[in-house]
Amino acid sequence: MLDRIPKRDIFAWNALIRARLADRKPSEAILIYCQMLLRGVNADNHTFPRILNAARLGGAFFSGRQVHGHVLKLGLGSDDFVVTALVSMYGDLDGPCSARKILDGSSRRNPVSWTLLMGMYSDQEKPNLALKVFYEMAAAGVPSTPLRSVLDGKKIHDLARKSGLELHPLVANVLVKMYFDCEDMVSWTTVISGAVHTGAFNEGLKLFRELCADGRKPDHFTVSAVLPACARMSASRHGREIHGYTIRHGVGAGLPAVQNALMDMFVKSGRLESAQKIFFQMAEKDVVSWTVMIMGYSLHGRGEDGVKLFREMERDPTGVAPDAAAYYAVLHACHTACMVEQGSSSSAASESQGSNTSLSSPASSPALESSRRRGPSSRNGEWRTARRSSGRSSTAAGSTGTCRRGSGRRRSSQSSSRSTPRTTLQLDRGGGKFHVFRVGDVFHPRSVRIRWELDRMMEKMREEGLSLDADFSLHDVDEERESIPAGHSELLAIAFGLISTPVGAVIRVTKNLRLCRSCHASAKHISWLTGRDILLKDPLRFHHFRDGECSCRDLW
């Protein structure tokens, strides 16, 4: 058959080589190339890519190098297809370093060759070198080809993740555009979930908004992935908007995973009533549903309700069995309610069922042990009795005594906050805005008015005979110890809430350090004097101040 091929018909020779490659016979393709040369037929730019591919597939590195010599002799070393075939052959048979030399020696560098080289470095777990090639490609002005394959896009995404650049603004925007072009909702969810889990909450919310703005409909997986970014008081408005979206579009209706994520978001953003409503409307509850609600009750100072709900869970006809997380939640609730006996029985039940519940939880703290001696009833009425007697003087000495006994442990738990010596406070407003205050803050635009309102509250307290406990033993922050109580950031934020929110609106404040006793007592007094509800979240719990009392019952 070879004898019947016209001597100068290079097209026929190329077709024969291509047929052998299609039959997965690279060695025969190389033999045909040798016969073509013996007959005096010169290869062209269509022949060399096929022969170089045959050498790569057959592992014939020596033959491939000979073909490379032929390429150079015929002056085809700048052809895009030939260069790509050389890079691929050297990369597979001699490593990416040799492929890089080929690319560097070429006068023309096409996007495919650059991409091949990046893929080689990535396959060898060398993401930094792959990114270096990418930056060089961009600096050289090489135009990139449109990417329409999700699989290829995920390879690039994996490369960015290995290099720690997944959340870099430029890289993240490119990934979002790529996933948008590839129309893959799973990939969108992956990017949003990655941002949220690494603490980039604002970036995760931004991606979710872009997803909706592009006319796409997030599914229940996407909603569950973005909701943890809203589990903060400052992002409560975003969480409510997403909840509204799920209702309007029926996303996650009847799915415990979405309902659990919504409940967790509402609990952590200070809206326990909304979490309650979702919980009691759920047709199907799993162990996570019960655990989230029990822990929510405890964090908001309603430990008795948390223990009661745990007992309901044990009697639930669906047979939901408590796990380690559920036992931890009920122990936390027992601590909040000072229900020592119930906490001990729950701990014993946990151990009998083999649940790996850490008893170093708050349920075993010295404060709970001290309440065994005092009992919950004395703690409930202590502050009220002290206020009614002796000219409404309230020092809450007995209540804070239990806190002092455990202050050593609490102080050590707060030592991690020393890296941020300024106390930051966020005041959530109706329009979704929030303000940050620091101790002794005088830079707020309404600083003078805030100080005036705070001084007015302090004067009212003195007129009513309300005294403050000047004990700052819970504070390891020197600036707050040295500042007068009226200059503490939580009081500045509360005063700003009094002058900037409508009468009757809840003042919502977030503090990144624990409250001192003086500010805690001041907040109770202010709630009684003004008739306003104050919701203040510190790193451990929510403090609901109402009518001169706090949900923590002065044990925090």
PDB file of N, CA and C in Angstrom, residues 447-515:
ATOM      1  N   SER A 447     -21.112  62.363  69.221  1.00  0.00           N
ATOM      2  CA  SER A 447     -20.465  62.070  70.489  1.00  0.00           C
ATOM      3  C   SER A 447     -20.967  62.966  71.615  1.00  0.00           C
ATOM      4  N   VAL A 448     -21.132  64.260  71.357  1.00  0.00           N
ATOM      5  CA  VAL A 448     -21.576  65.194  72.395  1.00  0.00           C
ATOM      6  C   VAL A 448     -22.968  64.816  72.892  1.00  0.00           C
ATOM      7  N   ARG A 449     -23.861  64.516  71.946  1.00  0.00           N
ATOM      8  CA  ARG A 449     -25.241  64.143  72.320  1.00  0.00           C
ATOM      9  C   ARG A 449     -25.247  62.814  73.070  1.00  0.00           C
ATOM     10  N   ILE A 450     -24.381  61.876  72.689  1.00  0.00           N
ATOM     11  CA  ILE A 450     -24.303  60.586  73.384  1.00  0.00           C
ATOM     12  C   ILE A 450     -23.859  60.798  74.824  1.00  0.00           C
ATOM     13  N   ARG A 451     -22.838  61.622  75.024  1.00  0.00           N
ATOM     14  CA  ARG A 451     -22.336  61.899  76.371  1.00  0.00           C
ATOM     15  C   ARG A 451     -23.417  62.571  77.224  1.00  0.00           C
ATOM     16  N   TRP A 452     -24.153  63.484  76.629  1.00  0.00           N
ATOM     17  CA  TRP A 452     -25.205  64.184  77.364  1.00  0.00           C
ATOM     18  C   TRP A 452     -26.272  63.198  77.828  1.00  0.00           C
ATOM     19  N   GLU A 453     -26.674  62.290  76.943  1.00  0.00           N
ATOM     20  CA  GLU A 453     -27.692  61.299  77.290  1.00  0.00           C
ATOM     21  C   GLU A 453     -27.177  60.363  78.376  1.00  0.00           C
ATOM     22  N   LEU A 454     -25.918  59.957  78.283  1.00  0.00           N
ATOM     23  CA  LEU A 454     -25.357  59.052  79.283  1.00  0.00           C
ATOM     24  C   LEU A 454     -25.245  59.744  80.643  1.00  0.00           C
ATOM     25  N   ASP A 455     -24.813  61.000  80.648  1.00  0.00           N
ATOM     26  CA  ASP A 455     -24.743  61.751  81.909  1.00  0.00           C
ATOM     27  C   ASP A 455     -26.135  61.908  82.522  1.00  0.00           C
ATOM     28  N   ARG A 456     -27.139  62.095  81.665  1.00  0.00           N
ATOM     29  CA  ARG A 456     -28.515  62.232  82.155  1.00  0.00           C
ATOM     30  C   ARG A 456     -28.982  60.942  82.826  1.00  0.00           C
ATOM     31  N   MET A 457     -28.620  59.787  82.221  1.00  0.00           N
ATOM     32  CA  MET A 457     -28.987  58.507  82.815  1.00  0.00           C
ATOM     33  C   MET A 457     -28.287  58.309  84.154  1.00  0.00           C
ATOM     34  N   MET A 458     -27.005  58.677  84.227  1.00  0.00           N
ATOM     35  CA  MET A 458     -26.265  58.527  85.480  1.00  0.00           C
ATOM     36  C   MET A 458     -26.867  59.416  86.570  1.00  0.00           C
ATOM     37  N   GLU A 459     -27.286  60.607  86.211  1.00  0.00           N
ATOM     38  CA  GLU A 459     -27.904  61.508  87.184  1.00  0.00           C
ATOM     39  C   GLU A 459     -29.230  60.935  87.688  1.00  0.00           C
ATOM     40  N   LYS A 460     -29.997  60.332  86.790  1.00  0.00           N
ATOM     41  CA  LYS A 460     -31.253  59.706  87.196  1.00  0.00           C
ATOM     42  C   LYS A 460     -31.013  58.555  88.170  1.00  0.00           C
ATOM     43  N   MET A 461     -29.962  57.782  87.906  1.00  0.00           N
ATOM     44  CA  MET A 461     -29.634  56.676  88.804  1.00  0.00           C
ATOM     45  C   MET A 461     -29.315  57.201  90.200  1.00  0.00           C
ATOM     46  N   ARG A 462     -28.560  58.294  90.258  1.00  0.00           N
ATOM     47  CA  ARG A 462     -28.209  58.862  91.562  1.00  0.00           C
ATOM     48  C   ARG A 462     -29.462  59.388  92.276  1.00  0.00           C
ATOM     49  N   GLU A 463     -30.360  59.996  91.510  1.00  0.00           N
ATOM     50  CA  GLU A 463     -31.594  60.502  92.113  1.00  0.00           C
ATOM     51  C   GLU A 463     -32.459  59.381  92.666  1.00  0.00           C
ATOM     52  N   GLU A 464     -32.421  58.219  92.002  1.00  0.00           N
ATOM     53  CA  GLU A 464     -33.208  57.075  92.456  1.00  0.00           C
ATOM     54  C   GLU A 464     -32.491  56.270  93.526  1.00  0.00           C
ATOM     55  N   GLY A 465     -31.266  56.684  93.855  1.00  0.00           N
ATOM     56  CA  GLY A 465     -30.499  55.960  94.871  1.00  0.00           C
ATOM     57  C   GLY A 465     -29.934  54.655  94.393  1.00  0.00           C
ATOM     58  N   LEU A 466     -29.733  54.530  93.090  1.00  0.00           N
ATOM     59  CA  LEU A 466     -29.184  53.300  92.517  1.00  0.00           C
ATOM     60  C   LEU A 466     -27.669  53.409  92.463  1.00  0.00           C
ATOM     61  N   SER A 467     -26.993  52.530  93.174  1.00  0.00           N
ATOM     62  CA  SER A 467     -25.528  52.542  93.184  1.00  0.00           C
ATOM     63  C   SER A 467     -24.993  51.469  92.258  1.00  0.00           C
ATOM     64  N   LEU A 468     -23.737  51.635  91.862  1.00  0.00           N
ATOM     65  CA  LEU A 468     -23.113  50.712  90.922  1.00  0.00           C
ATOM     66  C   LEU A 468     -21.964  49.975  91.596  1.00  0.00           C
ATOM     67  N   ASP A 469     -21.748  48.764  91.179  1.00  0.00           N
ATOM     68  CA  ASP A 469     -20.637  47.965  91.675  1.00  0.00           C
ATOM     69  C   ASP A 469     -19.410  48.309  90.841  1.00  0.00           C
ATOM     70  N   ALA A 470     -18.411  48.905  91.464  1.00  0.00           N
ATOM     71  CA  ALA A 470     -17.209  49.339  90.731  1.00  0.00           C
ATOM     72  C   ALA A 470     -16.180  48.228  90.635  1.00  0.00           C
ATOM     73  N   ASP A 471     -16.644  46.982  90.495  1.00  0.00           N
ATOM     74  CA  ASP A 471     -15.730  45.842  90.392  1.00  0.00           C
ATOM     75  C   ASP A 471     -15.529  45.507  88.923  1.00  0.00           C
ATOM     76  N   PHE A 472     -14.269  45.521  88.472  1.00  0.00           N
ATOM     77  CA  PHE A 472     -13.967  45.223  87.067  1.00  0.00           C
ATOM     78  C   PHE A 472     -13.161  43.931  86.955  1.00  0.00           C
ATOM     79  N   SER A 473     -13.408  42.977  87.858  1.00  0.00           N
ATOM     80  CA  SER A 473     -12.561  41.786  87.904  1.00  0.00           C
ATOM     81  C   SER A 473     -12.683  40.922  86.670  1.00  0.00           C
ATOM     82  N   LEU A 474     -13.738  41.095  85.904  1.00  0.00           N
ATOM     83  CA  LEU A 474     -13.871  40.311  84.677  1.00  0.00           C
ATOM     84  C   LEU A 474     -13.125  40.931  83.514  1.00  0.00           C
ATOM     85  N   HIS A 475     -12.505  42.084  83.721  1.00  0.00           N
ATOM     86  CA  HIS A 475     -11.871  42.793  82.621  1.00  0.00           C
ATOM     87  C   HIS A 475     -10.361  42.720  82.727  1.00  0.00           C
ATOM     88  N   ASP A 476      -9.737  42.186  81.690  1.00  0.00           N
ATOM     89  CA  ASP A 476      -8.289  42.175  81.592  1.00  0.00           C
ATOM     90  C   ASP A 476      -7.795  43.280  80.682  1.00  0.00           C
ATOM     91  N   VAL A 477      -8.662  44.177  80.279  1.00  0.00           N
ATOM     92  CA  VAL A 477      -8.305  45.248  79.362  1.00  0.00           C
ATOM     93  C   VAL A 477      -7.988  46.493  80.173  1.00  0.00           C
ATOM     94  N   ASP A 478      -6.741  46.909  80.146  1.00  0.00           N
ATOM     95  CA  ASP A 478      -6.307  48.015  80.991  1.00  0.00           C
ATOM     96  C   ASP A 478      -7.073  49.293  80.696  1.00  0.00           C
ATOM     97  N   GLU A 479      -7.354  49.558  79.420  1.00  0.00           N
ATOM     98  CA  GLU A 479      -8.024  50.800  79.063  1.00  0.00           C
ATOM     99  C   GLU A 479      -9.391  50.899  79.717  1.00  0.00           C
ATOM    100  N   GLU A 480     -10.140  49.782  79.774  1.00  0.00           N
ATOM    101  CA  GLU A 480     -11.460  49.821  80.387  1.00  0.00           C
ATOM    102  C   GLU A 480     -11.358  49.883  81.899  1.00  0.00           C
ATOM    103  N   ARG A 481     -10.302  49.308  82.476  1.00  0.00           N
ATOM    104  CA  ARG A 481     -10.112  49.413  83.913  1.00  0.00           C
ATOM    105  C   ARG A 481      -9.849  50.863  84.315  1.00  0.00           C
ATOM    106  N   GLU A 482      -9.068  51.567  83.494  1.00  0.00           N
ATOM    107  CA  GLU A 482      -8.695  52.933  83.823  1.00  0.00           C
ATOM    108  C   GLU A 482      -9.801  53.931  83.514  1.00  0.00           C
ATOM    109  N   SER A 483     -10.676  53.598  82.567  1.00  0.00           N
ATOM    110  CA  SER A 483     -11.732  54.524  82.179  1.00  0.00           C
ATOM    111  C   SER A 483     -12.861  54.506  83.204  1.00  0.00           C
ATOM    112  N   ILE A 484     -13.525  55.651  83.383  1.00  0.00           N
ATOM    113  CA  ILE A 484     -14.694  55.690  84.243  1.00  0.00           C
ATOM    114  C   ILE A 484     -15.789  54.852  83.607  1.00  0.00           C
ATOM    115  N   PRO A 485     -16.696  54.267  84.412  1.00  0.00           N
ATOM    116  CA  PRO A 485     -17.720  53.382  83.837  1.00  0.00           C
ATOM    117  C   PRO A 485     -18.520  54.035  82.731  1.00  0.00           C
ATOM    118  N   ALA A 486     -18.795  55.351  82.854  1.00  0.00           N
ATOM    119  CA  ALA A 486     -19.605  56.024  81.838  1.00  0.00           C
ATOM    120  C   ALA A 486     -18.902  56.088  80.494  1.00  0.00           C
ATOM    121  N   GLY A 487     -17.613  55.777  80.470  1.00  0.00           N
ATOM    122  CA  GLY A 487     -16.893  55.805  79.204  1.00  0.00           C
ATOM    123  C   GLY A 487     -16.751  54.452  78.558  1.00  0.00           C
ATOM    124  N   HIS A 488     -17.294  53.414  79.185  1.00  0.00           N
ATOM    125  CA  HIS A 488     -17.202  52.085  78.605  1.00  0.00           C
ATOM    126  C   HIS A 488     -18.041  52.000  77.334  1.00  0.00           C
ATOM    127  N   SER A 489     -17.540  51.220  76.400  1.00  0.00           N
ATOM    128  CA  SER A 489     -18.128  51.222  75.066  1.00  0.00           C
ATOM    129  C   SER A 489     -19.575  50.737  75.047  1.00  0.00           C
ATOM    130  N   GLU A 490     -19.931  49.774  75.929  1.00  0.00           N
ATOM    131  CA  GLU A 490     -21.305  49.282  75.917  1.00  0.00           C
ATOM    132  C   GLU A 490     -22.296  50.361  76.340  1.00  0.00           C
ATOM    133  N   LEU A 491     -21.898  51.191  77.311  1.00  0.00           N
ATOM    134  CA  LEU A 491     -22.796  52.266  77.738  1.00  0.00           C
ATOM    135  C   LEU A 491     -22.907  53.350  76.672  1.00  0.00           C
ATOM    136  N   LEU A 492     -21.810  53.628  75.958  1.00  0.00           N
ATOM    137  CA  LEU A 492     -21.876  54.586  74.857  1.00  0.00           C
ATOM    138  C   LEU A 492     -22.839  54.100  73.782  1.00  0.00           C
ATOM    139  N   ALA A 493     -22.790  52.806  73.483  1.00  0.00           N
ATOM    140  CA  ALA A 493     -23.674  52.254  72.455  1.00  0.00           C
ATOM    141  C   ALA A 493     -25.131  52.285  72.909  1.00  0.00           C
ATOM    142  N   ILE A 494     -25.377  51.955  74.187  1.00  0.00           N
ATOM    143  CA  ILE A 494     -26.750  51.984  74.694  1.00  0.00           C
ATOM    144  C   ILE A 494     -27.297  53.409  74.662  1.00  0.00           C
ATOM    145  N   ALA A 495     -26.468  54.378  75.060  1.00  0.00           N
ATOM    146  CA  ALA A 495     -26.910  55.774  75.023  1.00  0.00           C
ATOM    147  C   ALA A 495     -27.228  56.202  73.596  1.00  0.00           C
ATOM    148  N   PHE A 496     -26.406  55.765  72.640  1.00  0.00           N
ATOM    149  CA  PHE A 496     -26.682  56.098  71.240  1.00  0.00           C
ATOM    150  C   PHE A 496     -27.998  55.458  70.791  1.00  0.00           C
ATOM    151  N   GLY A 497     -28.266  54.242  71.276  1.00  0.00           N
ATOM    152  CA  GLY A 497     -29.530  53.600  70.934  1.00  0.00           C
ATOM    153  C   GLY A 497     -30.723  54.352  71.483  1.00  0.00           C
ATOM    154  N   LEU A 498     -30.583  54.930  72.665  1.00  0.00           N
ATOM    155  CA  LEU A 498     -31.689  55.678  73.263  1.00  0.00           C
ATOM    156  C   LEU A 498     -32.054  56.908  72.453  1.00  0.00           C
ATOM    157  N   ILE A 499     -31.043  57.547  71.840  1.00  0.00           N
ATOM    158  CA  ILE A 499     -31.317  58.794  71.122  1.00  0.00           C
ATOM    159  C   ILE A 499     -31.542  58.591  69.629  1.00  0.00           C
ATOM    160  N   SER A 500     -31.331  57.382  69.135  1.00  0.00           N
ATOM    161  CA  SER A 500     -31.401  57.189  67.681  1.00  0.00           C
ATOM    162  C   SER A 500     -32.427  56.161  67.241  1.00  0.00           C
ATOM    163  N   THR A 501     -33.100  55.514  68.169  1.00  0.00           N
ATOM    164  CA  THR A 501     -34.122  54.531  67.800  1.00  0.00           C
ATOM    165  C   THR A 501     -35.466  54.967  68.363  1.00  0.00           C
ATOM    166  N   PRO A 502     -36.563  54.576  67.729  1.00  0.00           N
ATOM    167  CA  PRO A 502     -37.888  54.981  68.205  1.00  0.00           C
ATOM    168  C   PRO A 502     -38.199  54.411  69.584  1.00  0.00           C
ATOM    169  N   VAL A 503     -39.047  55.085  70.307  1.00  0.00           N
ATOM    170  CA  VAL A 503     -39.475  54.613  71.622  1.00  0.00           C
ATOM    171  C   VAL A 503     -40.161  53.252  71.466  1.00  0.00           C
ATOM    172  N   GLY A 504     -39.762  52.325  72.281  1.00  0.00           N
ATOM    173  CA  GLY A 504     -40.338  50.986  72.215  1.00  0.00           C
ATOM    174  C   GLY A 504     -39.515  50.006  71.414  1.00  0.00           C
ATOM    175  N   ALA A 505     -38.574  50.495  70.589  1.00  0.00           N
ATOM    176  CA  ALA A 505     -37.735  49.592  69.797  1.00  0.00           C
ATOM    177  C   ALA A 505     -36.668  48.964  70.683  1.00  0.00           C
ATOM    178  N   VAL A 506     -36.321  47.729  70.386  1.00  0.00           N
ATOM    179  CA  VAL A 506     -35.286  47.029  71.142  1.00  0.00           C
ATOM    180  C   VAL A 506     -33.918  47.576  70.736  1.00  0.00           C
ATOM    181  N   ILE A 507     -33.104  47.885  71.716  1.00  0.00           N
ATOM    182  CA  ILE A 507     -31.724  48.330  71.456  1.00  0.00           C
ATOM    183  C   ILE A 507     -30.857  47.090  71.370  1.00  0.00           C
ATOM    184  N   ARG A 508     -30.255  46.874  70.216  1.00  0.00           N
ATOM    185  CA  ARG A 508     -29.484  45.652  69.967  1.00  0.00           C
ATOM    186  C   ARG A 508     -27.997  45.996  69.881  1.00  0.00           C
ATOM    187  N   VAL A 509     -27.231  45.385  70.769  1.00  0.00           N
ATOM    188  CA  VAL A 509     -25.813  45.712  70.897  1.00  0.00           C
ATOM    189  C   VAL A 509     -24.998  44.424  70.902  1.00  0.00           C
ATOM    190  N   THR A 510     -23.836  44.461  70.263  1.00  0.00           N
ATOM    191  CA  THR A 510     -22.903  43.334  70.285  1.00  0.00           C
ATOM    192  C   THR A 510     -21.581  43.797  70.871  1.00  0.00           C
ATOM    193  N   LYS A 511     -21.053  43.037  71.822  1.00  0.00           N
ATOM    194  CA  LYS A 511     -19.779  43.385  72.456  1.00  0.00           C
ATOM    195  C   LYS A 511     -18.811  42.231  72.278  1.00  0.00           C
ATOM    196  N   ASN A 512     -17.550  42.559  71.939  1.00  0.00           N
ATOM    197  CA  ASN A 512     -16.584  41.491  71.678  1.00  0.00           C
ATOM    198  C   ASN A 512     -15.842  41.051  72.927  1.00  0.00           C
ATOM    199  N   LEU A 513     -16.110  41.684  74.071  1.00  0.00           N
ATOM    200  CA  LEU A 513     -15.571  41.256  75.353  1.00  0.00           C
ATOM    201  C   LEU A 513     -16.718  41.090  76.348  1.00  0.00           C
ATOM    202  N   ARG A 514     -16.434  40.428  77.453  1.00  0.00           N
ATOM    203  CA  ARG A 514     -17.481  40.237  78.458  1.00  0.00           C
ATOM    204  C   ARG A 514     -17.767  41.539  79.192  1.00  0.00           C
ATOM    205  N   LEU A 515     -18.992  41.639  79.689  1.00  0.00           N
ATOM    206  CA  LEU A 515     -19.413  42.822  80.428  1.00  0.00           C
ATOM    207  C   LEU A 515     -18.740  42.880  81.793  1.00  0.00           C
TER     208      LEU A 515
END
